[in-house]
């Protein structure tokens, strides 16, 4: 299956940043959005991805850097595409309340076409066709899920942020991993304190999981260059690359 991946944002929170987490995965013309950081609708439009093509949003957790673009996206999408294209939002407990209370405060009714599914660890949600997503429980400061996307084949595309490194047995079969690499190993104490991963740990995870490609993601703005994080991850795993905003990949999965 041909899978297009576009990074809409790849950084951690910073004042004025236009690089908040969001990844658009397109299969068969339908877009599955992974997280919806601030500004996500502008970036979709800039890449020529019509908002009505976004039919699924998989939310990892309810920290603002991952969801502050969601309300504007839903609102604009509803105003421009009406009720014709349904939207399923998958996320942890609290996702439905966040949406309901936001819409209520804004005197906005998204209509019947917006549906929310709150998941628990290892729930699998059938999205469309042969595309399905499994929620992987992560180790972060609040309830957080990564997602394993499967497109009908034997191997998965895995989105694993924000988290400490998992037991890699849980990530076997992840051909491609987008992994939390908020910190360098020199800041391991901060990674442990704030429940994130280092680039070195991401490299080790990808290596032990038997992956073919690793994209370093959710990188702290404290680092002016990302190339040394790549070098760090490559101590364990050669096919490691730092994701950048607007980077695109085409995969066969
Ligand atoms: Zn985050």
PDB file of C-alpha atoms and ligand atoms in Angstrom:
ATOM      1  CA  UNK A   1       0.000   0.000   0.000  1.00  0.00           C
ATOM      2  CA  UNK A   2       1.346   3.414  -0.943  1.00  0.00           C
ATOM      3  CA  UNK A   3       1.436   5.687   2.111  1.00  0.00           C
ATOM      4  CA  UNK A   4       2.317   9.395   1.986  1.00  0.00           C
ATOM      5  CA  UNK A   5       3.526  11.036   5.161  1.00  0.00           C
ATOM      6  CA  UNK A   6       3.794  14.802   5.616  1.00  0.00           C
ATOM      7  CA  UNK A   7       5.233  16.349   8.759  1.00  0.00           C
ATOM      8  CA  UNK A   8       3.270  19.473   9.647  1.00  0.00           C
ATOM      9  CA  UNK A   9       5.125  20.150  12.865  1.00  0.00           C
ATOM     10  CA  UNK A  10       7.951  18.357  14.655  1.00  0.00           C
ATOM     11  CA  UNK A  11       9.047  20.410  17.669  1.00  0.00           C
ATOM     12  CA  UNK A  12       8.279  20.882  21.320  1.00  0.00           C
ATOM     13  CA  UNK A  13       6.491  23.901  22.777  1.00  0.00           C
ATOM     14  CA  UNK A  14       8.151  27.294  22.424  1.00  0.00           C
ATOM     15  CA  UNK A  15       6.837  30.857  22.369  1.00  0.00           C
ATOM     16  CA  UNK A  16       6.069  31.871  18.802  1.00  0.00           C
ATOM     17  CA  UNK A  17       6.930  28.482  17.341  1.00  0.00           C
ATOM     18  CA  UNK A  18       5.165  27.311  14.214  1.00  0.00           C
ATOM     19  CA  UNK A  19       6.387  23.737  14.600  1.00  0.00           C
ATOM     20  CA  UNK A  20       3.841  22.057  16.906  1.00  0.00           C
ATOM     21  CA  UNK A  21       3.334  18.288  16.527  1.00  0.00           C
ATOM     22  CA  UNK A  22       1.139  17.029  13.692  1.00  0.00           C
ATOM     23  CA  UNK A  23       1.652  14.444  10.954  1.00  0.00           C
ATOM     24  CA  UNK A  24      -0.646  13.827   7.972  1.00  0.00           C
ATOM     25  CA  UNK A  25      -0.747  10.240   6.703  1.00  0.00           C
ATOM     26  CA  UNK A  26      -2.514   9.852   3.353  1.00  0.00           C
ATOM     27  CA  UNK A  27      -3.650   6.522   1.934  1.00  0.00           C
ATOM     28  CA  UNK A  28      -5.999   6.310  -1.004  1.00  0.00           C
ATOM     29  CA  UNK A  29      -6.751  10.039  -0.875  1.00  0.00           C
ATOM     30  CA  UNK A  30      -7.944   9.956   2.742  1.00  0.00           C
ATOM     31  CA  UNK A  31      -5.933  11.731   5.430  1.00  0.00           C
ATOM     32  CA  UNK A  32      -5.344  10.383   8.915  1.00  0.00           C
ATOM     33  CA  UNK A  33      -3.961  13.150  11.099  1.00  0.00           C
ATOM     34  CA  UNK A  34      -1.701  12.232  13.992  1.00  0.00           C
ATOM     35  CA  UNK A  35      -2.060  14.981  16.633  1.00  0.00           C
ATOM     36  CA  UNK A  36      -3.218  18.475  15.790  1.00  0.00           C
ATOM     37  CA  UNK A  37      -0.834  21.075  17.173  1.00  0.00           C
ATOM     38  CA  UNK A  38      -1.490  24.787  16.888  1.00  0.00           C
ATOM     39  CA  UNK A  39      -1.620  26.030  13.302  1.00  0.00           C
ATOM     40  CA  UNK A  40      -2.283  22.626  11.766  1.00  0.00           C
ATOM     41  CA  UNK A  41      -5.037  23.799   9.391  1.00  0.00           C
ATOM     42  CA  UNK A  42      -2.779  26.464   7.858  1.00  0.00           C
ATOM     43  CA  UNK A  43      -0.102  23.907   7.164  1.00  0.00           C
ATOM     44  CA  UNK A  44      -2.534  21.421   5.624  1.00  0.00           C
ATOM     45  CA  UNK A  45      -3.754  24.149   3.284  1.00  0.00           C
ATOM     46  CA  UNK A  46      -0.210  25.205   2.486  1.00  0.00           C
ATOM     47  CA  UNK A  47       0.618  21.632   1.453  1.00  0.00           C
ATOM     48  CA  UNK A  48      -2.488  21.499  -0.716  1.00  0.00           C
ATOM     49  CA  UNK A  49      -4.281  19.011   1.544  1.00  0.00           C
ATOM     50  CA  UNK A  50      -7.952  20.004   1.592  1.00  0.00           C
ATOM     51  CA  UNK A  51      -9.424  19.968   5.107  1.00  0.00           C
ATOM     52  CA  UNK A  52     -12.367  17.820   4.014  1.00  0.00           C
ATOM     53  CA  UNK A  53      -9.898  15.044   3.156  1.00  0.00           C
ATOM     54  CA  UNK A  54      -9.019  14.789   6.849  1.00  0.00           C
ATOM     55  CA  UNK A  55     -11.412  12.080   8.020  1.00  0.00           C
ATOM     56  CA  UNK A  56      -9.565  10.819  11.117  1.00  0.00           C
ATOM     57  CA  UNK A  57      -7.583  12.517  13.868  1.00  0.00           C
ATOM     58  CA  UNK A  58      -5.648  10.334  16.292  1.00  0.00           C
ATOM     59  CA  UNK A  59      -4.823  12.303  19.430  1.00  0.00           C
ATOM     60  CA  UNK A  60      -1.993  11.059  21.652  1.00  0.00           C
ATOM     61  CA  UNK A  61      -2.876  13.122  24.717  1.00  0.00           C
ATOM     62  CA  UNK A  62      -4.419  16.353  25.845  1.00  0.00           C
ATOM     63  CA  UNK A  63      -1.341  18.519  26.371  1.00  0.00           C
ATOM     64  CA  UNK A  64      -1.861  21.759  24.486  1.00  0.00           C
ATOM     65  CA  UNK A  65       0.991  21.361  22.021  1.00  0.00           C
ATOM     66  CA  UNK A  66      -0.818  18.304  20.591  1.00  0.00           C
ATOM     67  CA  UNK A  67      -4.406  19.532  20.466  1.00  0.00           C
ATOM     68  CA  UNK A  68      -4.580  23.323  20.285  1.00  0.00           C
ATOM     69  CA  UNK A  69      -5.028  23.156  16.510  1.00  0.00           C
ATOM     70  CA  UNK A  70      -7.939  20.736  16.716  1.00  0.00           C
ATOM     71  CA  UNK A  71     -10.823  23.117  17.448  1.00  0.00           C
ATOM     72  CA  UNK A  72      -9.933  25.566  14.635  1.00  0.00           C
ATOM     73  CA  UNK A  73      -9.482  22.639  12.249  1.00  0.00           C
ATOM     74  CA  UNK A  74     -12.902  21.162  13.046  1.00  0.00           C
ATOM     75  CA  UNK A  75     -14.612  24.529  12.939  1.00  0.00           C
ATOM     76  CA  UNK A  76     -13.157  25.625   9.598  1.00  0.00           C
ATOM     77  CA  UNK A  77     -13.697  22.176   8.135  1.00  0.00           C
ATOM     78  CA  UNK A  78     -17.353  22.173   9.180  1.00  0.00           C
ATOM     79  CA  UNK A  79     -17.921  25.644   7.771  1.00  0.00           C
ATOM     80  CA  UNK A  80     -16.318  24.824   4.451  1.00  0.00           C
ATOM     81  CA  UNK A  81     -17.311  21.211   3.848  1.00  0.00           C
ATOM     82  CA  UNK A  82     -20.574  21.118   5.768  1.00  0.00           C
ATOM     83  CA  UNK A  83     -21.758  17.792   7.103  1.00  0.00           C
ATOM     84  CA  UNK A  84     -20.832  15.908   3.984  1.00  0.00           C
ATOM     85  CA  UNK A  85     -17.544  14.426   5.198  1.00  0.00           C
ATOM     86  CA  UNK A  86     -17.550  12.706   8.571  1.00  0.00           C
ATOM     87  CA  UNK A  87     -14.700  13.143  11.022  1.00  0.00           C
ATOM     88  CA  UNK A  88     -13.691  10.584  13.647  1.00  0.00           C
ATOM     89  CA  UNK A  89     -11.512  11.795  16.494  1.00  0.00           C
ATOM     90  CA  UNK A  90      -9.758   9.093  18.480  1.00  0.00           C
ATOM     91  CA  UNK A  91      -8.041   9.938  21.762  1.00  0.00           C
ATOM     92  CA  UNK A  92      -7.634   9.268  25.480  1.00  0.00           C
ATOM     93  CA  UNK A  93     -10.345   9.792  28.063  1.00  0.00           C
ATOM     94  CA  UNK A  94     -11.177  13.483  28.308  1.00  0.00           C
ATOM     95  CA  UNK A  95     -11.085  14.023  24.533  1.00  0.00           C
ATOM     96  CA  UNK A  96     -14.883  14.163  24.244  1.00  0.00           C
ATOM     97  CA  UNK A  97     -15.144  16.584  27.150  1.00  0.00           C
ATOM     98  CA  UNK A  98     -12.440  18.857  25.694  1.00  0.00           C
ATOM     99  CA  UNK A  99     -14.346  19.070  22.420  1.00  0.00           C
ATOM    100  CA  UNK A 100     -17.788  19.369  23.964  1.00  0.00           C
ATOM    101  CA  UNK A 101     -16.806  22.156  26.369  1.00  0.00           C
ATOM    102  CA  UNK A 102     -14.812  24.035  23.736  1.00  0.00           C
ATOM    103  CA  UNK A 103     -17.687  23.956  21.263  1.00  0.00           C
ATOM    104  CA  UNK A 104     -20.159  24.901  23.952  1.00  0.00           C
ATOM    105  CA  UNK A 105     -18.039  27.913  24.951  1.00  0.00           C
ATOM    106  CA  UNK A 106     -17.780  28.959  21.321  1.00  0.00           C
ATOM    107  CA  UNK A 107     -21.525  28.607  20.611  1.00  0.00           C
ATOM    108  CA  UNK A 108     -20.578  26.229  17.838  1.00  0.00           C
ATOM    109  CA  UNK A 109     -22.270  22.984  16.903  1.00  0.00           C
ATOM    110  CA  UNK A 110     -20.078  20.757  14.731  1.00  0.00           C
ATOM    111  CA  UNK A 111     -23.068  18.586  13.841  1.00  0.00           C
ATOM    112  CA  UNK A 112     -23.580  14.866  13.609  1.00  0.00           C
ATOM    113  CA  UNK A 113     -20.615  14.342  11.336  1.00  0.00           C
ATOM    114  CA  UNK A 114     -18.044  14.694  14.134  1.00  0.00           C
ATOM    115  CA  UNK A 115     -17.674  11.575  16.224  1.00  0.00           C
ATOM    116  CA  UNK A 116     -15.339  10.899  19.152  1.00  0.00           C
ATOM    117  CA  UNK A 117     -13.976   7.545  20.214  1.00  0.00           C
ATOM    118  CA  UNK A 118     -12.082   7.426  23.500  1.00  0.00           C
ATOM    119  CA  UNK A 119      -9.671   4.502  23.605  1.00  0.00           C
ATOM    120  CA  UNK A 120      -7.866   2.438  26.195  1.00  0.00           C
ATOM    121  CA  UNK A 121      -4.561   0.657  25.795  1.00  0.00           C
ATOM    122  CA  UNK A 122      -4.409  -1.847  22.909  1.00  0.00           C
ATOM    123  CA  UNK A 123      -7.827  -0.931  21.542  1.00  0.00           C
ATOM    124  CA  UNK A 124      -7.878  -1.297  17.777  1.00  0.00           C
ATOM    125  CA  UNK A 125     -10.053   1.076  15.773  1.00  0.00           C
ATOM    126  CA  UNK A 126     -11.038   0.146  12.226  1.00  0.00           C
ATOM    127  CA  UNK A 127     -10.690   3.374  10.240  1.00  0.00           C
ATOM    128  CA  UNK A 128     -11.528   2.659   6.598  1.00  0.00           C
ATOM    129  CA  UNK A 129     -10.768   0.016   4.025  1.00  0.00           C
ATOM    130  CA  UNK A 130      -7.996  -2.098   5.498  1.00  0.00           C
ATOM    131  CA  UNK A 131      -6.589   0.770   7.556  1.00  0.00           C
ATOM    132  CA  UNK A 132      -6.690   0.337  11.311  1.00  0.00           C
ATOM    133  CA  UNK A 133      -5.059   1.954  14.328  1.00  0.00           C
ATOM    134  CA  UNK A 134      -4.053   0.342  17.605  1.00  0.00           C
ATOM    135  CA  UNK A 135      -3.562   2.499  20.705  1.00  0.00           C
ATOM    136  CA  UNK A 136      -0.241   1.803  22.410  1.00  0.00           C
ATOM    137  CA  UNK A 137      -0.140   2.921  26.073  1.00  0.00           C
ATOM    138  CA  UNK A 138       2.810   5.268  26.559  1.00  0.00           C
ATOM    139  CA  UNK A 139       4.726   6.390  29.637  1.00  0.00           C
ATOM    140  CA  UNK A 140       4.116  10.128  29.895  1.00  0.00           C
ATOM    141  CA  UNK A 141       2.931  12.461  32.673  1.00  0.00           C
ATOM    142  CA  UNK A 142      -0.759  12.046  31.722  1.00  0.00           C
ATOM    143  CA  UNK A 143      -2.769   9.356  29.908  1.00  0.00           C
ATOM    144  CA  UNK A 144      -1.109   9.078  26.491  1.00  0.00           C
ATOM    145  CA  UNK A 145      -1.317   6.665  23.558  1.00  0.00           C
ATOM    146  CA  UNK A 146       0.920   6.127  20.595  1.00  0.00           C
ATOM    147  CA  UNK A 147      -0.659   4.615  17.492  1.00  0.00           C
ATOM    148  CA  UNK A 148       0.332   1.663  15.356  1.00  0.00           C
ATOM    149  CA  UNK A 149      -1.190   2.118  11.931  1.00  0.00           C
ATOM    150  CA  UNK A 150      -1.667  -0.962   9.813  1.00  0.00           C
ATOM    151  CA  UNK A 151      -2.653  -0.793   6.154  1.00  0.00           C
ATOM    152  CA  UNK A 152      -3.505  -4.433   5.601  1.00  0.00           C
ATOM    153  CA  UNK A 153       0.045  -5.747   5.392  1.00  0.00           C
ATOM    154  CA  UNK A 154       2.266  -7.432   7.923  1.00  0.00           C
ATOM    155  CA  UNK A 155       4.155  -4.388   9.150  1.00  0.00           C
ATOM    156  CA  UNK A 156       3.122  -1.213  10.905  1.00  0.00           C
ATOM    157  CA  UNK A 157       3.761   2.510  10.831  1.00  0.00           C
ATOM    158  CA  UNK A 158       4.214   3.623  14.438  1.00  0.00           C
ATOM    159  CA  UNK A 159       3.732   7.052  16.001  1.00  0.00           C
ATOM    160  CA  UNK A 160       5.246   7.047  19.485  1.00  0.00           C
ATOM    161  CA  UNK A 161       5.244  10.407  21.314  1.00  0.00           C
ATOM    162  CA  UNK A 162       5.340  11.707  24.147  1.00  0.00           C
ATOM    163  CA  UNK A 163       6.925   8.988  26.268  1.00  0.00           C
ATOM    164  CA  UNK A 164       9.852   7.426  28.044  1.00  0.00           C
ATOM    165  CA  UNK A 165      11.230   4.506  26.001  1.00  0.00           C
ATOM    166  CA  UNK A 166       8.893   1.510  25.968  1.00  0.00           C
ATOM    167  CA  UNK A 167       9.705  -2.143  26.287  1.00  0.00           C
ATOM    168  CA  UNK A 168      10.739  -2.731  22.681  1.00  0.00           C
ATOM    169  CA  UNK A 169       8.869  -6.025  22.477  1.00  0.00           C
ATOM    170  CA  UNK A 170       5.756  -3.833  22.242  1.00  0.00           C
ATOM    171  CA  UNK A 171       7.102  -2.251  19.063  1.00  0.00           C
ATOM    172  CA  UNK A 172       8.075  -5.362  17.129  1.00  0.00           C
ATOM    173  CA  UNK A 173       6.784  -5.118  13.577  1.00  0.00           C
ATOM    174  CA  UNK A 174       7.073  -1.327  13.466  1.00  0.00           C
ATOM    175  CA  UNK A 175       8.729  -0.956  10.073  1.00  0.00           C
ATOM    176  CA  UNK A 176       8.781   2.816  10.428  1.00  0.00           C
ATOM    177  CA  UNK A 177       8.848   4.613  13.777  1.00  0.00           C
ATOM    178  CA  UNK A 178       8.263   8.268  14.475  1.00  0.00           C
ATOM    179  CA  UNK A 179       9.650   8.507  17.997  1.00  0.00           C
ATOM    180  CA  UNK A 180       9.819  11.103  20.741  1.00  0.00           C
ATOM    181  CA  UNK A 181      13.335  12.569  20.742  1.00  0.00           C
ATOM    182  CA  UNK A 182      12.693  15.655  22.807  1.00  0.00           C
ATOM    183  CA  UNK A 183      16.128  15.662  24.391  1.00  0.00           C
ATOM    184  CA  UNK A 184      19.749  14.800  23.778  1.00  0.00           C
ATOM    185  CA  UNK A 185      21.277  12.147  26.027  1.00  0.00           C
ATOM    186  CA  UNK A 186      23.204  14.931  27.780  1.00  0.00           C
ATOM    187  CA  UNK A 187      19.823  16.081  29.116  1.00  0.00           C
ATOM    188  CA  UNK A 188      18.669  12.618  30.180  1.00  0.00           C
ATOM    189  CA  UNK A 189      17.709  13.952  33.613  1.00  0.00           C
ATOM    190  CA  UNK A 190      15.180  16.288  31.949  1.00  0.00           C
ATOM    191  CA  UNK A 191      13.864  13.464  29.759  1.00  0.00           C
ATOM    192  CA  UNK A 192      13.245  11.411  32.891  1.00  0.00           C
ATOM    193  CA  UNK A 193      11.716  14.319  34.784  1.00  0.00           C
ATOM    194  CA  UNK A 194       9.300  15.356  32.023  1.00  0.00           C
ATOM    195  CA  UNK A 195       8.649  11.828  30.729  1.00  0.00           C
ATOM    196  CA  UNK A 196      10.151  12.170  27.278  1.00  0.00           C
ATOM    197  CA  UNK A 197      12.868  10.286  25.399  1.00  0.00           C
ATOM    198  CA  UNK A 198      16.351  11.158  24.227  1.00  0.00           C
ATOM    199  CA  UNK A 199      17.508  10.691  20.641  1.00  0.00           C
ATOM    200  CA  UNK A 200      19.893   8.014  21.874  1.00  0.00           C
ATOM    201  CA  UNK A 201      17.006   6.107  23.448  1.00  0.00           C
ATOM    202  CA  UNK A 202      14.944   6.462  20.258  1.00  0.00           C
ATOM    203  CA  UNK A 203      17.828   4.910  18.317  1.00  0.00           C
ATOM    204  CA  UNK A 204      18.046   2.022  20.741  1.00  0.00           C
ATOM    205  CA  UNK A 205      14.272   1.444  20.572  1.00  0.00           C
ATOM    206  CA  UNK A 206      14.282   1.382  16.745  1.00  0.00           C
ATOM    207  CA  UNK A 207      17.238  -0.989  16.708  1.00  0.00           C
ATOM    208  CA  UNK A 208      15.773  -3.426  19.233  1.00  0.00           C
ATOM    209  CA  UNK A 209      12.330  -3.315  17.618  1.00  0.00           C
ATOM    210  CA  UNK A 210      13.840  -4.351  14.279  1.00  0.00           C
ATOM    211  CA  UNK A 211      12.638  -1.221  12.447  1.00  0.00           C
ATOM    212  CA  UNK A 212      13.851  -0.054   9.056  1.00  0.00           C
ATOM    213  CA  UNK A 213      13.439   3.698   9.473  1.00  0.00           C
ATOM    214  CA  UNK A 214      13.378   6.088  12.451  1.00  0.00           C
ATOM    215  CA  UNK A 215      12.203   9.688  12.408  1.00  0.00           C
ATOM    216  CA  UNK A 216      13.264  11.739  15.423  1.00  0.00           C
ATOM    217  CA  UNK A 217      10.333  13.869  16.504  1.00  0.00           C
ATOM    218  CA  UNK A 218       9.042  16.374  19.097  1.00  0.00           C
ATOM    219  CA  UNK A 219      12.510  17.894  19.315  1.00  0.00           C
ATOM    220  CA  UNK A 220      13.077  20.526  21.973  1.00  0.00           C
ATOM    221  CA  UNK A 221      13.675  24.040  20.640  1.00  0.00           C
ATOM    222  CA  UNK A 222      16.647  24.257  23.023  1.00  0.00           C
ATOM    223  CA  UNK A 223      18.797  22.595  20.345  1.00  0.00           C
ATOM    224  CA  UNK A 224      19.776  24.947  17.534  1.00  0.00           C
ATOM    225  CA  UNK A 225      20.894  22.085  15.287  1.00  0.00           C
ATOM    226  CA  UNK A 226      19.222  18.705  14.882  1.00  0.00           C
ATOM    227  CA  UNK A 227      22.114  16.973  13.146  1.00  0.00           C
ATOM    228  CA  UNK A 228      23.851  16.058  16.397  1.00  0.00           C
ATOM    229  CA  UNK A 229      20.649  14.356  17.549  1.00  0.00           C
ATOM    230  CA  UNK A 230      20.763  12.279  14.369  1.00  0.00           C
ATOM    231  CA  UNK A 231      24.366  11.375  15.118  1.00  0.00           C
ATOM    232  CA  UNK A 232      23.341  10.412  18.642  1.00  0.00           C
ATOM    233  CA  UNK A 233      20.529   8.122  17.470  1.00  0.00           C
ATOM    234  CA  UNK A 234      22.797   6.565  14.826  1.00  0.00           C
ATOM    235  CA  UNK A 235      25.051   5.185  17.530  1.00  0.00           C
ATOM    236  CA  UNK A 236      22.339   2.522  17.807  1.00  0.00           C
ATOM    237  CA  UNK A 237      20.461   2.768  14.523  1.00  0.00           C
ATOM    238  CA  UNK A 238      21.877   3.976  11.220  1.00  0.00           C
ATOM    239  CA  UNK A 239      18.620   4.823   9.451  1.00  0.00           C
ATOM    240  CA  UNK A 240      17.746   7.661  11.853  1.00  0.00           C
ATOM    241  CA  UNK A 241      16.727  11.080  10.573  1.00  0.00           C
ATOM    242  CA  UNK A 242      15.495  14.171  12.363  1.00  0.00           C
ATOM    243  CA  UNK A 243      12.027  15.072  11.091  1.00  0.00           C
ATOM    244  CA  UNK A 244      11.579  18.636   9.824  1.00  0.00           C
ATOM    245  CA  UNK A 245       8.432  20.636   9.224  1.00  0.00           C
ATOM    246  CA  UNK A 246       7.076  19.975   5.708  1.00  0.00           C
ATOM    247  CA  UNK A 247       9.275  16.910   5.238  1.00  0.00           C
ATOM    248  CA  UNK A 248       7.449  14.344   3.086  1.00  0.00           C
ATOM    249  CA  UNK A 249       7.943  10.606   2.749  1.00  0.00           C
ATOM    250  CA  UNK A 250       6.357   8.080   0.437  1.00  0.00           C
ATOM    251  CA  UNK A 251       6.361   4.537   1.814  1.00  0.00           C
ATOM    252  CA  UNK A 252       5.240   1.124   0.589  1.00  0.00           C
ATOM    253  CA  UNK A 253       3.641  -0.636   3.561  1.00  0.00           C
TER     254      UNK A 253
HETATM  255 ZN1  LIG B   1       4.227  17.208  23.634  1.00  0.00          ZN
END
